[in-house]
Short mmCIF file of C-alpha atoms and ligand atoms in Angstrom, two decimals:
data_model
loop_
_atom_site.label_atom_id
_atom_site.label_comp_id
_atom_site.label_asym_id
_atom_site.label_seq_id
_atom_site.Cartn_x
_atom_site.Cartn_y
_atom_site.Cartn_z
CA MET A 1 112.92 105.09 106.04
CA ILE A 2 110.38 106.57 108.62
CA ARG A 3 107.51 104.32 108.20
CA SER A 4 104.58 105.88 110.19
CA SER A 5 101.89 108.08 108.56
CA ILE A 6 100.00 111.31 109.97
CA HIS A 7 96.18 111.58 109.17
CA LEU A 8 95.53 114.81 107.22
CA PHE A 9 92.11 114.84 105.98
CA ARG A 10 89.17 113.10 104.50
CA LEU A 11 88.50 114.26 100.62
CA TRP A 12 85.44 112.47 99.32
CA GLY A 13 85.24 109.86 101.91
CA ILE A 14 89.01 108.93 101.37
CA PRO A 15 91.41 109.49 104.14
CA VAL A 16 94.33 111.04 102.82
CA GLU A 17 97.87 110.64 105.12
CA VAL A 18 101.25 111.89 104.51
CA ASN A 19 104.20 109.77 105.06
CA ALA A 20 105.95 111.19 108.39
CA SER A 21 109.15 111.68 106.40
CA TRP A 22 106.96 114.21 104.20
CA LEU A 23 106.82 116.92 106.74
CA LEU A 24 110.96 116.75 106.71
CA VAL A 25 110.28 116.97 102.94
CA LEU A 26 108.02 119.98 103.14
CA ALA A 27 111.01 121.78 105.24
CA LEU A 28 113.74 120.65 102.85
CA MET A 29 111.67 121.57 99.84
CA THR A 30 110.73 124.88 101.18
CA TRP A 31 114.25 125.64 101.82
CA SER A 32 115.35 124.36 98.37
CA PHE A 33 113.10 126.47 96.43
CA ALA A 34 113.50 129.68 98.66
CA THR A 35 117.39 129.56 98.59
CA GLY A 36 117.78 127.82 95.31
CA TRP A 37 115.30 128.03 92.62
CA TYR A 38 113.88 131.47 93.64
CA ALA A 39 116.93 133.17 94.45
CA ASP A 40 117.90 132.47 91.00
CA VAL A 41 114.62 133.44 89.50
CA LEU A 42 114.37 136.65 91.69
CA PRO A 43 117.66 138.01 92.34
CA ASP A 44 116.58 141.41 94.00
CA GLY A 45 113.44 139.53 95.63
CA SER A 46 113.68 140.50 99.52
CA LYS A 47 114.18 137.38 101.82
CA GLN A 48 110.81 137.31 102.99
CA GLU A 49 109.18 137.00 99.43
CA LEU A 50 111.75 134.16 98.45
CA TRP A 51 110.69 132.20 101.38
CA ILE A 52 106.65 132.48 101.03
CA LEU A 53 107.00 131.74 97.67
CA GLY A 54 109.15 128.73 98.60
CA PHE A 55 106.52 127.67 101.16
CA LEU A 56 103.62 128.17 98.47
CA THR A 57 105.31 126.63 95.71
CA SER A 58 105.98 123.37 98.14
CA ILE A 59 102.23 123.59 99.28
CA LEU A 60 100.93 123.75 95.76
CA LEU A 61 103.21 121.11 94.69
CA PHE A 62 101.57 118.94 97.28
CA VAL A 63 98.15 119.88 96.12
CA SER A 64 99.21 119.21 92.66
CA ILE A 65 100.33 115.44 93.63
CA LEU A 66 97.19 114.98 95.94
CA LEU A 67 95.10 115.93 92.61
CA HIS A 68 97.55 113.46 90.67
CA GLU A 69 96.73 110.60 93.02
CA PHE A 70 92.64 111.41 93.46
CA SER A 71 92.52 111.15 89.48
CA HIS A 72 93.92 107.30 90.18
CA ALA A 73 91.42 107.13 92.76
CA VAL A 74 88.53 107.95 90.89
CA VAL A 75 89.11 105.86 88.19
CA ALA A 76 89.61 103.08 90.12
CA SER A 77 86.64 103.36 92.58
CA ARG A 78 84.51 104.08 89.40
CA ASN A 79 85.77 100.49 88.09
CA GLY A 80 84.66 98.88 91.60
CA LEU A 81 87.99 99.32 93.13
CA PRO A 82 87.49 101.01 96.30
CA ILE A 83 90.46 102.83 97.74
CA ARG A 84 91.29 102.58 101.48
CA LYS A 85 93.60 105.76 101.70
CA ILE A 86 96.14 107.74 99.99
CA THR A 87 99.58 108.31 101.15
CA LEU A 88 101.53 111.08 100.02
CA PHE A 89 105.40 110.56 99.70
CA LEU A 90 107.88 112.81 98.04
CA PHE A 91 107.18 113.53 94.21
CA GLY A 92 104.15 110.89 94.30
CA GLY A 93 101.68 109.07 96.40
CA VAL A 94 100.17 105.87 96.76
CA ALA A 95 96.37 105.18 96.72
CA GLN A 96 96.00 101.85 98.75
CA MET A 97 93.46 99.62 96.81
CA GLU A 98 91.50 97.18 99.01
CA ARG A 99 92.21 94.39 96.27
CA ASP A 100 94.25 94.00 93.44
CA VAL A 101 93.69 95.04 89.76
CA ASP A 102 92.97 91.63 87.99
CA ASP A 103 92.62 93.31 84.23
CA PRO A 104 95.52 94.87 82.13
CA ILE A 105 93.44 97.32 80.41
CA LEU A 106 91.85 98.72 83.71
CA GLU A 107 95.22 98.91 85.33
CA LEU A 108 96.63 100.79 81.78
CA LYS A 109 93.62 103.28 82.46
CA MET A 110 94.25 103.74 86.21
CA ALA A 111 97.92 104.41 85.74
CA ALA A 112 97.41 106.63 82.89
CA ALA A 113 94.74 109.04 85.07
CA GLY A 114 97.23 110.40 87.27
CA PRO A 115 99.85 111.56 84.68
CA ALA A 116 96.68 112.90 82.60
CA MET A 117 95.81 114.86 85.73
CA SER A 118 99.64 116.44 85.94
CA VAL A 119 99.28 117.34 82.10
CA VAL A 120 96.14 119.31 82.51
CA LEU A 121 97.71 121.12 85.69
CA ALA A 122 100.63 122.09 83.85
CA ALA A 123 98.40 123.36 81.28
CA LEU A 124 96.48 125.27 83.70
CA PHE A 125 99.69 126.94 85.33
CA PHE A 126 101.27 127.77 81.99
CA GLY A 127 97.69 129.47 80.94
CA LEU A 128 97.84 131.37 84.29
CA THR A 129 101.31 132.56 83.34
CA LYS A 130 99.95 134.26 80.47
CA LEU A 131 96.68 136.23 82.37
CA VAL A 132 99.04 137.37 85.34
CA ALA A 133 101.75 139.27 83.36
CA GLY A 134 101.56 142.23 85.29
CA HIS A 135 101.90 140.73 88.98
CA GLN A 136 105.53 139.17 89.16
CA LEU A 137 105.39 137.50 92.28
CA VAL A 138 102.27 135.60 90.96
CA LEU A 139 103.83 135.06 87.63
CA VAL A 140 107.00 133.44 88.84
CA LEU A 141 104.76 131.07 90.99
CA ALA A 142 102.80 129.85 88.21
CA ASN A 143 105.92 129.38 86.18
CA SER A 144 107.39 127.43 88.87
CA LEU A 145 104.09 125.48 89.45
CA TYR A 146 104.15 124.46 85.51
CA ARG A 147 107.55 123.38 85.38
CA ILE A 148 107.45 121.18 88.45
CA ASN A 149 104.11 119.40 87.34
CA LEU A 150 106.09 118.68 84.09
CA ILE A 151 108.51 117.37 86.34
CA VAL A 152 106.15 115.44 88.25
CA LEU A 153 104.96 113.99 84.93
CA ALA A 154 108.48 112.93 83.78
CA PHE A 155 109.43 111.46 86.97
CA ASN A 156 105.97 109.36 87.11
CA MET A 157 106.43 108.53 83.72
CA VAL A 158 109.56 106.71 83.83
CA PRO A 159 108.92 103.33 83.03
CA GLY A 160 109.70 101.48 86.38
CA PHE A 161 107.26 99.86 88.39
CA PRO A 162 105.63 101.16 90.92
CA LEU A 163 105.65 104.26 89.22
CA ASP A 164 102.88 105.05 86.77
CA GLY A 165 105.10 104.67 83.71
CA GLY A 166 106.13 101.26 85.15
CA ARG A 167 102.34 100.19 85.87
CA ILE A 168 101.70 101.22 82.22
CA LEU A 169 104.80 99.16 80.75
CA ARG A 170 103.50 96.28 83.30
CA ALA A 171 100.22 96.45 81.82
CA VAL A 172 101.32 96.43 78.67
CA ILE A 173 103.45 93.45 78.87
CA TRP A 174 100.53 91.70 80.73
CA LYS A 175 98.35 92.29 78.41
CA LYS A 176 100.76 90.58 75.70
CA THR A 177 101.90 87.72 77.58
CA GLY A 178 98.97 87.04 79.83
CA ASN A 179 101.33 86.70 82.74
CA VAL A 180 100.89 89.48 85.26
CA GLN A 181 104.07 88.11 87.56
CA LYS A 182 106.54 88.23 85.01
CA ALA A 183 105.06 91.66 83.57
CA THR A 184 105.69 92.80 87.26
CA ARG A 185 109.21 91.23 87.34
CA ILE A 186 110.28 93.10 84.35
CA ALA A 187 108.62 96.61 85.10
CA SER A 188 110.27 96.32 88.79
CA ARG A 189 113.75 95.36 87.37
CA VAL A 190 113.75 98.59 85.29
CA GLY A 191 112.52 100.52 88.08
CA ASN A 192 115.16 98.95 90.07
CA VAL A 193 117.73 100.09 87.42
CA PHE A 194 116.45 103.61 87.25
CA ALA A 195 116.67 103.89 91.07
CA ILE A 196 120.24 103.00 90.96
CA ILE A 197 121.18 105.47 88.26
CA LEU A 198 119.48 107.99 90.13
CA MET A 199 121.34 107.30 93.16
CA VAL A 200 124.69 106.95 91.45
CA TYR A 201 123.80 110.66 90.00
CA GLY A 202 123.16 111.92 93.36
CA VAL A 203 126.62 110.60 94.49
CA PHE A 204 128.04 112.23 91.43
CA ASN A 205 126.49 115.76 92.41
CA PHE A 206 127.91 115.13 95.80
CA PHE A 207 131.36 115.19 94.03
CA VAL A 208 130.88 118.10 91.96
CA GLY A 209 129.65 119.98 94.77
CA GLN A 210 125.85 119.96 94.56
CA PHE A 211 124.83 118.81 97.75
CA ILE A 212 121.25 119.40 97.68
CA GLY A 213 120.64 118.27 94.51
CA GLY A 214 122.98 114.97 95.35
CA ILE A 215 120.74 114.60 98.38
CA TRP A 216 117.64 114.76 96.44
CA PHE A 217 118.32 112.22 94.06
CA ILE A 218 119.97 109.85 96.43
CA PHE A 219 116.82 110.19 98.71
CA ILE A 220 114.44 109.59 95.78
CA GLY A 221 116.57 106.66 94.47
CA TYR A 222 116.44 105.09 97.53
CA PHE A 223 112.52 105.29 97.95
CA LEU A 224 112.11 104.17 94.54
CA ARG A 225 114.32 101.07 94.94
CA GLN A 226 112.37 100.09 98.06
CA ALA A 227 109.16 100.75 96.31
CA ALA A 228 110.28 98.62 93.28
CA GLN A 229 111.29 95.67 95.78
CA SER A 230 108.45 95.80 98.07
CA GLY A 231 105.97 96.28 95.33
CA TYR A 232 107.26 93.38 93.32
CA LEU A 233 107.04 91.07 96.37
CA LEU A 234 103.73 91.90 97.51
CA VAL A 235 102.38 91.03 93.92
CA THR A 236 104.10 87.76 93.71
CA LEU A 237 102.84 86.73 97.15
CA ARG A 238 99.16 87.64 96.40
CA GLN A 239 99.81 85.79 93.21
CA THR A 240 101.16 82.72 94.41
CA LEU A 241 98.82 82.65 97.53
CA GLY A 242 95.54 83.64 95.32
CA ASN A 243 94.14 80.19 94.76
CA LEU A 244 95.47 78.42 98.13
CA LYS A 245 93.52 77.64 100.96
CA VAL A 246 94.90 77.47 104.80
CA SER A 247 94.26 73.62 104.15
CA ASP A 248 96.86 73.53 101.56
CA VAL A 249 99.36 75.28 103.56
CA MET A 250 98.85 73.78 107.02
CA ARG A 251 100.79 70.74 108.51
CA SER A 252 98.75 67.96 109.78
CA PRO A 253 98.34 66.01 112.14
CA VAL A 254 99.79 68.35 114.89
CA ILE A 255 101.09 67.36 118.30
CA THR A 256 98.72 69.02 120.67
CA VAL A 257 99.27 69.25 124.57
CA GLU A 258 96.87 69.20 127.34
CA ALA A 259 96.11 72.26 129.56
CA SER A 260 96.81 70.10 132.55
CA LEU A 261 100.20 69.23 131.84
CA SER A 262 102.99 70.47 134.14
CA LEU A 263 105.56 72.50 132.66
CA ARG A 264 108.17 69.90 133.52
CA HIS A 265 106.55 67.53 131.31
CA LEU A 266 105.82 70.03 128.69
CA VAL A 267 109.57 70.99 128.68
CA ASP A 268 110.70 67.30 128.69
CA ASP A 269 108.54 65.56 126.46
CA TYR A 270 107.53 68.26 123.96
CA PHE A 271 109.87 70.89 123.57
CA LEU A 272 113.15 68.97 123.90
CA ARG A 273 111.62 66.09 121.93
CA TYR A 274 109.95 67.94 118.99
CA HIS A 275 111.96 71.15 118.66
CA TYR A 276 108.82 73.47 118.10
CA GLY A 277 108.61 76.92 119.34
CA SER A 278 105.00 76.57 120.50
CA PHE A 279 102.08 73.93 120.70
CA PRO A 280 98.34 74.07 120.43
CA VAL A 281 96.67 73.68 123.99
CA LEU A 282 93.71 71.46 124.40
CA GLU A 283 91.19 71.73 127.20
CA ASN A 284 88.28 69.12 126.79
CA GLY A 285 89.25 68.05 123.41
CA THR A 286 89.09 71.50 121.64
CA LEU A 287 91.60 74.51 121.59
CA ALA A 288 92.13 76.51 124.73
CA GLY A 289 95.19 78.41 123.04
CA MET A 290 98.84 78.10 122.43
CA VAL A 291 101.89 77.56 125.06
CA SER A 292 105.50 78.90 123.87
CA LEU A 293 108.84 78.08 125.25
CA ARG A 294 108.79 81.99 126.07
CA ASP A 295 105.74 81.69 128.24
CA VAL A 296 107.32 78.83 130.13
CA LYS A 297 110.70 80.67 130.80
CA GLN A 298 108.59 83.47 132.56
CA VAL A 299 108.17 80.80 135.07
CA GLU A 300 110.84 80.01 137.60
CA MET A 301 112.22 76.29 136.96
CA GLU A 302 111.59 75.34 140.35
CA GLU A 303 107.91 75.98 139.89
CA TRP A 304 107.95 73.61 136.73
CA GLU A 305 106.55 70.52 138.83
CA ARG A 306 103.79 72.23 140.17
CA ALA A 307 102.73 74.88 137.60
CA THR A 308 100.59 73.45 134.73
CA ILE A 309 100.17 74.70 131.15
CA ALA A 310 96.69 76.13 132.01
CA ASP A 311 98.36 78.58 134.33
CA ILE A 312 100.37 80.20 131.54
CA LEU A 313 98.81 79.59 127.89
CA ASP A 314 98.00 82.27 125.64
CA ARG A 315 94.33 82.17 125.30
CA GLU A 316 94.15 85.31 123.17
CA ILE A 317 95.30 83.61 120.29
CA THR A 318 91.98 81.38 119.61
CA ARG A 319 90.72 84.60 118.39
CA TYR A 320 93.30 84.46 115.47
CA ALA A 321 92.29 80.56 115.08
CA LEU A 322 92.08 79.79 111.28
CA HIS A 323 89.77 77.39 109.37
CA PRO A 324 90.92 74.82 106.73
CA GLU A 325 88.83 76.75 103.96
CA TYR A 326 90.19 80.31 105.00
CA PRO A 327 92.18 81.66 101.99
CA ALA A 328 95.94 81.58 102.37
CA GLU A 329 96.19 85.33 101.92
CA THR A 330 94.65 85.91 105.42
CA LEU A 331 97.94 84.05 106.83
CA LEU A 332 100.24 86.57 105.25
CA HIS A 333 98.36 89.43 107.28
CA LEU A 334 98.40 87.37 110.74
CA ILE A 335 101.98 85.82 110.23
CA MET A 336 103.83 88.58 108.74
CA LYS A 337 102.28 91.49 110.25
CA LYS A 338 101.15 90.37 113.57
CA GLY A 339 104.32 88.42 113.86
CA TYR A 340 102.76 84.88 115.15
CA GLY A 341 105.31 82.33 114.33
CA ARG A 342 102.82 79.47 114.42
CA LEU A 343 99.06 79.46 114.07
CA PRO A 344 96.54 76.72 114.96
CA VAL A 345 93.66 75.64 112.52
CA ILE A 346 90.43 74.30 113.80
CA ASP A 347 87.28 72.78 112.48
CA GLY A 348 83.83 73.90 113.30
CA GLU A 349 83.70 72.21 116.72
CA GLY A 350 86.92 73.87 117.92
CA ARG A 351 89.01 70.67 116.93
CA VAL A 352 92.46 71.47 116.02
CA VAL A 353 93.25 69.76 112.53
CA GLY A 354 96.23 71.67 111.87
CA ILE A 355 98.96 74.07 112.18
CA VAL A 356 100.54 76.73 109.75
CA SER A 357 103.87 78.12 110.46
CA ARG A 358 105.79 81.07 108.89
CA ARG A 359 108.51 78.72 107.49
CA ASP A 360 106.00 76.47 105.95
CA LEU A 361 104.16 79.32 104.63
CA MET A 362 107.50 80.99 103.11
CA GLU A 363 108.21 77.31 101.77
CA THR A 364 105.04 76.96 100.08
CA ILE A 365 105.45 80.56 98.27
CA LYS A 366 109.15 79.66 97.52
CA MET A 367 107.84 76.31 95.49
CA MET A 368 104.81 77.91 94.19
CA ALA A 369 106.91 80.95 92.68
CA TYR A 370 109.73 78.35 91.40
CA LEU A 371 107.18 76.18 89.70
CA GLU A 372 105.53 79.11 87.98
CA GLU A 373 108.36 80.76 86.34
ZN1 ZN B 1 100.62 108.59 89.75
#
């Protein structure tokens, strides 16, 4: 799936982005509406009319989804949960919050706000069909959007996380059991099953010759499945790491090397002996950077006797040095997203007091998840 997003505009200070796949979706949707839906509704409509209607419907569907997402966002920010941005996908969007909801009742309110907006929109478009009886094109457009908003509503109310219905289900289980992780797990499983049903139904459509419908169902099912899995993973990680500090995850004492050491020494006495991928480097007793096997490999082997660690170390990394009292969650970002395998932990004077690695972090998460199950 394409991951990059395109920034569109700001609405009430919140940036709105579309997933890059959405442009493809817009084209596919316009085409589907023009040649499928409207060709059936308006058998004597001109080609031009059908395509304009298809395009307008797609854009208004986009606006409907945007309003749906904004009602989630408004409820969130009114309750002190700032929204970083809104990203639109196929039949829905994601309002990215700065932090997680910590109360099931608030989660319930937020989750219900979007579907409530879809109900309002469906009602408005239905009302419009009664007002414009004389204008056939406006009538079919309003009628289509009335139905589409009902579909958006139905789709989002499926009780699988991370859809709204799944969030509502999660909030209810969470409220009853007091266990957010268990609630997320159950709601994600339902989401996963629903996604698989959609994809199987899509393949079935393929076999009976309904190619466009088939592609749609497979596409949506695939997207939903990914969202269910990554949503669950993220919640689990945040939950398990929530109460931990860097000092709980770090390894200590740590093997450090002096910047004046030759590369020959570094390879023979450290890399070959301890089997770590990188070491914190000290200058005058404080952290100067990290040196990795990859840095050493950049230097010709004949130079190893003469060259020292000071010539090649990565000094940039000191900017990301951690302190023992930092929340362990900051590690997730640095290690998972920035791709650092090992990061040094320093005290107030810049002395190295420990090291955290991706492997240690994963082990901790696994252990915590196991204990909490
Ligand atoms: Zn929603």
